[in-house]
Every structure is written in C-alpha cells, then in structure tokens.
Amino acid sequence: IAKSTKLLLHTARALAELDCLLALAESAALKGYVRPTVTGDDILEIREGRHPVVENTLKEDRYVPNDIIFEAGERIRVITGPNMAGKSTYLRQVALITLLAQIGSYVPAQHANIGLVDRIFTRIGASDDLAGNRSTFMVEMSETAYILHHATEQSLVLMDEVGRGTS
C-alpha cells in the first residue's frame, strides 16, 4: 500500500470530485435547477429563487420562490419586516445561489443572471463568544470590521442584524 500511496491519493481525489459533481447534477435534475448566466457584469438577478436547504427539508411543496434584482451600479438594499419573516433565510438563499453559480453549478431558480464575485461575506444571525469574553454585539462588530477591511467592489456582502437592530 505504501508504494501505491500516490496513486491511491490521486484516485481518491478523482472519486471525491466525481462524487461532488454527481451530487450537484442529481440535485439539479431532481429539483428543477436552471443553468445560470455568469457574466463579468455588475449584476445580480435571480428570478423565483429558492433556498436549497430549506426547500429540501420541507415535507410539503410549500416553498414560495422569490426574486432579487440588482442592476448595474446598484449597491445597497435594505430589507425590513417583522421578526421571523424570513429575512435572514432570504439573505442566505442569495449567498447560496451566488456560490453555486460561481462554482459552475445549476441553481434553484427559474432564471439567474449573476456577475462574477471574488468573495462572499455574510454577517447573518446572532451569536456570541462568551468564553472568549465577547458579547453578541462585539462579535457582530468584529465581523463587520473584518468585512469592511476585506471586501472589494466585486464582493457580495450580505449583512443582517448589525448592532442588534433587525435588518
């Protein structure tokens, strides 16, 4: 076995890649995903997008698809609504669909036209690090500072509940 280590590792990597591609293809075929258009344009257009994890866990076919449309040059969108209305899930959905498109996968939507992004940054949901002596607010501020220092014009930045305010 030791003599064949290099060949075994190469084979394992090839099988892992094949398994990943097969899983993406199977999901696309079974769930009705579409091939996104990925361009160099500064655009984000998802028509009837669906959160792939939420959709997959629902027992009934109750998922309501939704859109997000950012035209060239549009940078900021404020999403408001009551608690438990799905704002954070919507943001996660946009991140997941964008990530799937960037890796060459089909996406859970009726139509998607997505510009290239160099990074995806998210600040979604509440968490603390009490063992590290950091409150929820401090974690949010640290994550926000990291995003502000590392994001570029080609980054997708999704932020939710910064400073303990909804949206």
mmCIF file of N, CA, C and O in Angstrom, residues 95-146:
data_model
loop_
_atom_site.group_PDB
_atom_site.id
_atom_site.type_symbol
_atom_site.label_atom_id
_atom_site.label_comp_id
_atom_site.label_asym_id
_atom_site.label_seq_id
_atom_site.Cartn_x
_atom_site.Cartn_y
_atom_site.Cartn_z
ATOM 1 N N ALA A 95 -26.859 34.149 -1.012
ATOM 2 C CA ALA A 95 -25.456 33.720 -0.905
ATOM 3 C C ALA A 95 -25.266 32.328 -1.505
ATOM 4 O O ALA A 95 -24.318 32.093 -2.259
ATOM 5 N N LEU A 96 -26.149 31.392 -1.182
ATOM 6 C CA LEU A 96 -26.019 30.027 -1.688
ATOM 7 C C LEU A 96 -26.179 29.955 -3.200
ATOM 8 O O LEU A 96 -25.412 29.265 -3.885
ATOM 9 N N ILE A 97 -27.161 30.665 -3.734
ATOM 10 C CA ILE A 97 -27.364 30.639 -5.183
ATOM 11 C C ILE A 97 -26.160 31.270 -5.889
ATOM 12 O O ILE A 97 -25.677 30.748 -6.898
ATOM 13 N N THR A 98 -25.646 32.356 -5.335
ATOM 14 C CA THR A 98 -24.469 33.004 -5.921
ATOM 15 C C THR A 98 -23.269 32.070 -5.879
ATOM 16 O O THR A 98 -22.537 31.930 -6.864
ATOM 17 N N LEU A 99 -23.066 31.403 -4.748
ATOM 18 C CA LEU A 99 -21.951 30.462 -4.620
ATOM 19 C C LEU A 99 -22.081 29.308 -5.613
ATOM 20 O O LEU A 99 -21.118 28.943 -6.288
ATOM 21 N N LEU A 100 -23.268 28.736 -5.712
ATOM 22 C CA LEU A 100 -23.486 27.641 -6.668
ATOM 23 C C LEU A 100 -23.168 28.093 -8.092
ATOM 24 O O LEU A 100 -22.528 27.366 -8.858
ATOM 25 N N ALA A 101 -23.605 29.299 -8.453
ATOM 26 C CA ALA A 101 -23.325 29.807 -9.800
ATOM 27 C C ALA A 101 -21.825 29.992 -10.018
ATOM 28 O O ALA A 101 -21.309 29.672 -11.095
ATOM 29 N N GLN A 102 -21.126 30.478 -9.008
ATOM 30 C CA GLN A 102 -19.688 30.733 -9.141
ATOM 31 C C GLN A 102 -18.892 29.448 -9.351
ATOM 32 O O GLN A 102 -17.844 29.461 -10.000
ATOM 33 N N ILE A 103 -19.375 28.323 -8.808
ATOM 34 C CA ILE A 103 -18.643 27.062 -8.961
ATOM 35 C C ILE A 103 -19.067 26.284 -10.206
ATOM 36 O O ILE A 103 -18.583 25.190 -10.454
ATOM 37 N N GLY A 104 -19.997 26.863 -10.970
ATOM 38 C CA GLY A 104 -20.409 26.224 -12.215
ATOM 39 C C GLY A 104 -21.603 25.303 -12.089
ATOM 40 O O GLY A 104 -21.896 24.541 -13.005
ATOM 41 N N SER A 105 -22.303 25.379 -10.975
ATOM 42 C CA SER A 105 -23.463 24.526 -10.760
ATOM 43 C C SER A 105 -24.731 25.172 -11.303
ATOM 44 O O SER A 105 -24.800 26.379 -11.479
ATOM 45 N N TYR A 106 -25.717 24.359 -11.556
ATOM 46 C CA TYR A 106 -27.060 24.863 -11.802
ATOM 47 C C TYR A 106 -27.594 25.387 -10.470
ATOM 48 O O TYR A 106 -27.082 25.014 -9.409
ATOM 49 N N VAL A 107 -28.621 26.241 -10.510
ATOM 50 C CA VAL A 107 -29.101 26.900 -9.296
ATOM 51 C C VAL A 107 -30.607 26.726 -9.131
ATOM 52 O O VAL A 107 -31.336 26.587 -10.118
ATOM 53 N N PRO A 108 -31.092 26.763 -7.880
ATOM 54 C CA PRO A 108 -32.527 26.632 -7.626
ATOM 55 C C PRO A 108 -33.263 27.943 -7.904
ATOM 56 O O PRO A 108 -33.469 28.776 -7.013
ATOM 57 N N ALA A 109 -33.636 28.137 -9.139
ATOM 58 C CA ALA A 109 -34.324 29.351 -9.566
ATOM 59 C C ALA A 109 -34.979 29.088 -10.912
ATOM 60 O O ALA A 109 -34.684 28.092 -11.573
ATOM 61 N N GLN A 110 -35.837 30.003 -11.324
ATOM 62 C CA GLN A 110 -36.405 29.921 -12.667
ATOM 63 C C GLN A 110 -35.444 30.537 -13.675
ATOM 64 O O GLN A 110 -35.350 30.090 -14.814
ATOM 65 N N HIS A 111 -34.701 31.569 -13.221
ATOM 66 C CA HIS A 111 -33.739 32.273 -14.075
ATOM 67 C C HIS A 111 -32.709 32.936 -13.168
ATOM 68 O O HIS A 111 -33.055 33.439 -12.102
ATOM 69 N N ALA A 112 -31.452 32.934 -13.581
ATOM 70 C CA ALA A 112 -30.409 33.608 -12.794
ATOM 71 C C ALA A 112 -29.359 34.199 -13.723
ATOM 72 O O ALA A 112 -28.851 33.521 -14.608
ATOM 73 N N ASN A 113 -29.067 35.468 -13.506
ATOM 74 C CA ASN A 113 -28.024 36.181 -14.213
ATOM 75 C C ASN A 113 -27.153 36.812 -13.138
ATOM 76 O O ASN A 113 -27.591 37.743 -12.452
ATOM 77 N N ILE A 114 -25.956 36.280 -12.960
ATOM 78 C CA ILE A 114 -25.139 36.641 -11.806
ATOM 79 C C ILE A 114 -23.743 37.037 -12.264
ATOM 80 O O ILE A 114 -23.086 36.296 -12.992
ATOM 81 N N GLY A 115 -23.292 38.206 -11.826
ATOM 82 C CA GLY A 115 -21.942 38.655 -12.128
ATOM 83 C C GLY A 115 -20.922 37.900 -11.290
ATOM 84 O O GLY A 115 -21.245 37.349 -10.230
ATOM 85 N N LEU A 116 -19.698 37.882 -11.776
ATOM 86 C CA LEU A 116 -18.625 37.232 -11.019
ATOM 87 C C LEU A 116 -18.385 37.965 -9.700
ATOM 88 O O LEU A 116 -18.407 39.188 -9.659
ATOM 89 N N VAL A 117 -18.175 37.215 -8.654
ATOM 90 C CA VAL A 117 -17.796 37.805 -7.371
ATOM 91 C C VAL A 117 -16.467 37.200 -6.930
ATOM 92 O O VAL A 117 -16.172 36.050 -7.226
ATOM 93 N N ASP A 118 -15.662 37.997 -6.245
ATOM 94 C CA ASP A 118 -14.380 37.481 -5.783
ATOM 95 C C ASP A 118 -14.483 36.864 -4.401
ATOM 96 O O ASP A 118 -13.696 36.000 -4.043
ATOM 97 N N ARG A 119 -15.470 37.299 -3.642
ATOM 98 C CA ARG A 119 -15.684 36.759 -2.291
ATOM 99 C C ARG A 119 -17.139 36.959 -1.903
ATOM 100 O O ARG A 119 -17.803 37.853 -2.412
ATOM 101 N N ILE A 120 -17.595 36.141 -0.985
ATOM 102 C CA ILE A 120 -18.924 36.317 -0.403
ATOM 103 C C ILE A 120 -18.731 36.498 1.097
ATOM 104 O O ILE A 120 -18.162 35.636 1.765
ATOM 105 N N PHE A 121 -19.202 37.632 1.610
ATOM 106 C CA PHE A 121 -19.131 37.909 3.048
ATOM 107 C C PHE A 121 -20.546 37.939 3.599
ATOM 108 O O PHE A 121 -21.442 38.536 3.003
ATOM 109 N N THR A 122 -20.742 37.290 4.740
ATOM 110 C CA THR A 122 -22.051 37.337 5.384
ATOM 111 C C THR A 122 -21.895 37.698 6.855
ATOM 112 O O THR A 122 -20.943 37.302 7.514
ATOM 113 N N ARG A 123 -22.845 38.471 7.348
ATOM 114 C CA ARG A 123 -22.953 38.792 8.773
ATOM 115 C C ARG A 123 -24.438 38.583 9.058
ATOM 116 O O ARG A 123 -25.235 39.505 8.980
ATOM 117 N N ILE A 124 -24.777 37.320 9.288
ATOM 118 C CA ILE A 124 -26.181 36.933 9.414
ATOM 119 C C ILE A 124 -26.379 36.152 10.701
ATOM 120 O O ILE A 124 -25.657 35.206 10.984
ATOM 121 N N GLY A 125 -27.381 36.524 11.467
ATOM 122 C CA GLY A 125 -27.730 35.789 12.677
ATOM 123 C C GLY A 125 -26.927 36.217 13.884
ATOM 124 O O GLY A 125 -25.880 36.846 13.774
ATOM 125 N N ALA A 126 -27.454 35.913 15.042
ATOM 126 C CA ALA A 126 -26.841 36.317 16.300
ATOM 127 C C ALA A 126 -26.023 35.175 16.893
ATOM 128 O O ALA A 126 -26.433 34.027 16.870
ATOM 129 N N SER A 127 -24.848 35.517 17.393
ATOM 130 C CA SER A 127 -24.039 34.548 18.125
ATOM 131 C C SER A 127 -23.116 35.316 19.048
ATOM 132 O O SER A 127 -22.846 36.492 18.841
ATOM 133 N N ASP A 128 -22.653 34.633 20.072
ATOM 134 C CA ASP A 128 -21.714 35.279 20.981
ATOM 135 C C ASP A 128 -20.511 34.370 21.173
ATOM 136 O O ASP A 128 -20.464 33.262 20.665
ATOM 137 N N ASP A 129 -19.528 34.875 21.884
ATOM 138 C CA ASP A 129 -18.336 34.124 22.240
ATOM 139 C C ASP A 129 -18.026 34.465 23.685
ATOM 140 O O ASP A 129 -17.035 35.122 23.984
ATOM 141 N N LEU A 130 -18.925 34.048 24.562
ATOM 142 C CA LEU A 130 -18.781 34.406 25.980
ATOM 143 C C LEU A 130 -17.518 33.813 26.582
ATOM 144 O O LEU A 130 -16.882 34.442 27.438
ATOM 145 N N ALA A 131 -17.119 32.632 26.142
ATOM 146 C CA ALA A 131 -15.883 32.029 26.650
ATOM 147 C C ALA A 131 -14.673 32.882 26.274
ATOM 148 O O ALA A 131 -13.681 32.920 26.993
ATOM 149 N N GLY A 132 -14.753 33.577 25.157
ATOM 150 C CA GLY A 132 -13.677 34.461 24.716
ATOM 151 C C GLY A 132 -13.901 35.898 25.165
ATOM 152 O O GLY A 132 -13.242 36.809 24.682
ATOM 153 N N ASN A 133 -14.880 36.086 26.063
ATOM 154 C CA ASN A 133 -15.196 37.393 26.629
ATOM 155 C C ASN A 133 -15.687 38.371 25.551
ATOM 156 O O ASN A 133 -15.345 39.556 25.574
ATOM 157 N N ARG A 134 -16.487 37.839 24.588
ATOM 158 C CA ARG A 134 -17.031 38.694 23.530
ATOM 159 C C ARG A 134 -18.546 38.534 23.488
ATOM 160 O O ARG A 134 -19.065 37.442 23.274
ATOM 161 N N SER A 135 -19.249 39.622 23.692
ATOM 162 C CA SER A 135 -20.707 39.627 23.648
ATOM 163 C C SER A 135 -21.186 39.477 22.206
ATOM 164 O O SER A 135 -20.403 39.563 21.258
ATOM 165 N N THR A 136 -22.489 39.291 22.047
ATOM 166 C CA THR A 136 -23.072 39.221 20.713
ATOM 167 C C THR A 136 -22.745 40.491 19.934
ATOM 168 O O THR A 136 -22.352 40.444 18.768
ATOM 169 N N PHE A 137 -22.894 41.645 20.588
ATOM 170 C CA PHE A 137 -22.604 42.921 19.931
ATOM 171 C C PHE A 137 -21.144 42.986 19.486
ATOM 172 O O PHE A 137 -20.855 43.406 18.365
ATOM 173 N N MET A 138 -20.225 42.535 20.345
ATOM 174 C CA MET A 138 -18.806 42.583 19.994
ATOM 175 C C MET A 138 -18.490 41.642 18.832
ATOM 176 O O MET A 138 -17.704 41.984 17.949
ATOM 177 N N VAL A 139 -19.100 40.466 18.801
ATOM 178 C CA VAL A 139 -18.909 39.537 17.682
ATOM 179 C C VAL A 139 -19.393 40.192 16.388
ATOM 180 O O VAL A 139 -18.713 40.156 15.360
ATOM 181 N N GLU A 140 -20.574 40.818 16.446
ATOM 182 C CA GLU A 140 -21.112 41.490 15.261
ATOM 183 C C GLU A 140 -20.190 42.602 14.789
ATOM 184 O O GLU A 140 -19.951 42.761 13.586
ATOM 185 N N MET A 141 -19.655 43.382 15.706
ATOM 186 C CA MET A 141 -18.772 44.488 15.330
ATOM 187 C C MET A 141 -17.454 43.958 14.753
ATOM 188 O O MET A 141 -16.928 44.512 13.782
ATOM 189 N N SER A 142 -16.931 42.878 15.310
ATOM 190 C CA SER A 142 -15.689 42.285 14.795
ATOM 191 C C SER A 142 -15.894 41.734 13.388
ATOM 192 O O SER A 142 -15.062 41.939 12.500
ATOM 193 N N GLU A 143 -17.015 41.048 13.180
ATOM 194 C CA GLU A 143 -17.314 40.505 11.855
ATOM 195 C C GLU A 143 -17.531 41.624 10.839
ATOM 196 O O GLU A 143 -17.064 41.543 9.699
ATOM 197 N N THR A 144 -18.214 42.674 11.250
ATOM 198 C CA THR A 144 -18.449 43.812 10.370
ATOM 199 C C THR A 144 -17.132 44.498 10.005
ATOM 200 O O THR A 144 -16.902 44.837 8.839
ATOM 201 N N ALA A 145 -16.258 44.681 10.989
ATOM 202 C CA ALA A 145 -14.954 45.297 10.726
ATOM 203 C C ALA A 145 -14.145 44.450 9.748
ATOM 204 O O ALA A 145 -13.502 44.986 8.832
ATOM 205 N N TYR A 146 -14.189 43.140 9.912
ATOM 206 C CA TYR A 146 -13.471 42.246 9.002
ATOM 207 C C TYR A 146 -13.977 42.436 7.570
ATOM 208 O O TYR A 146 -13.192 42.538 6.621
#
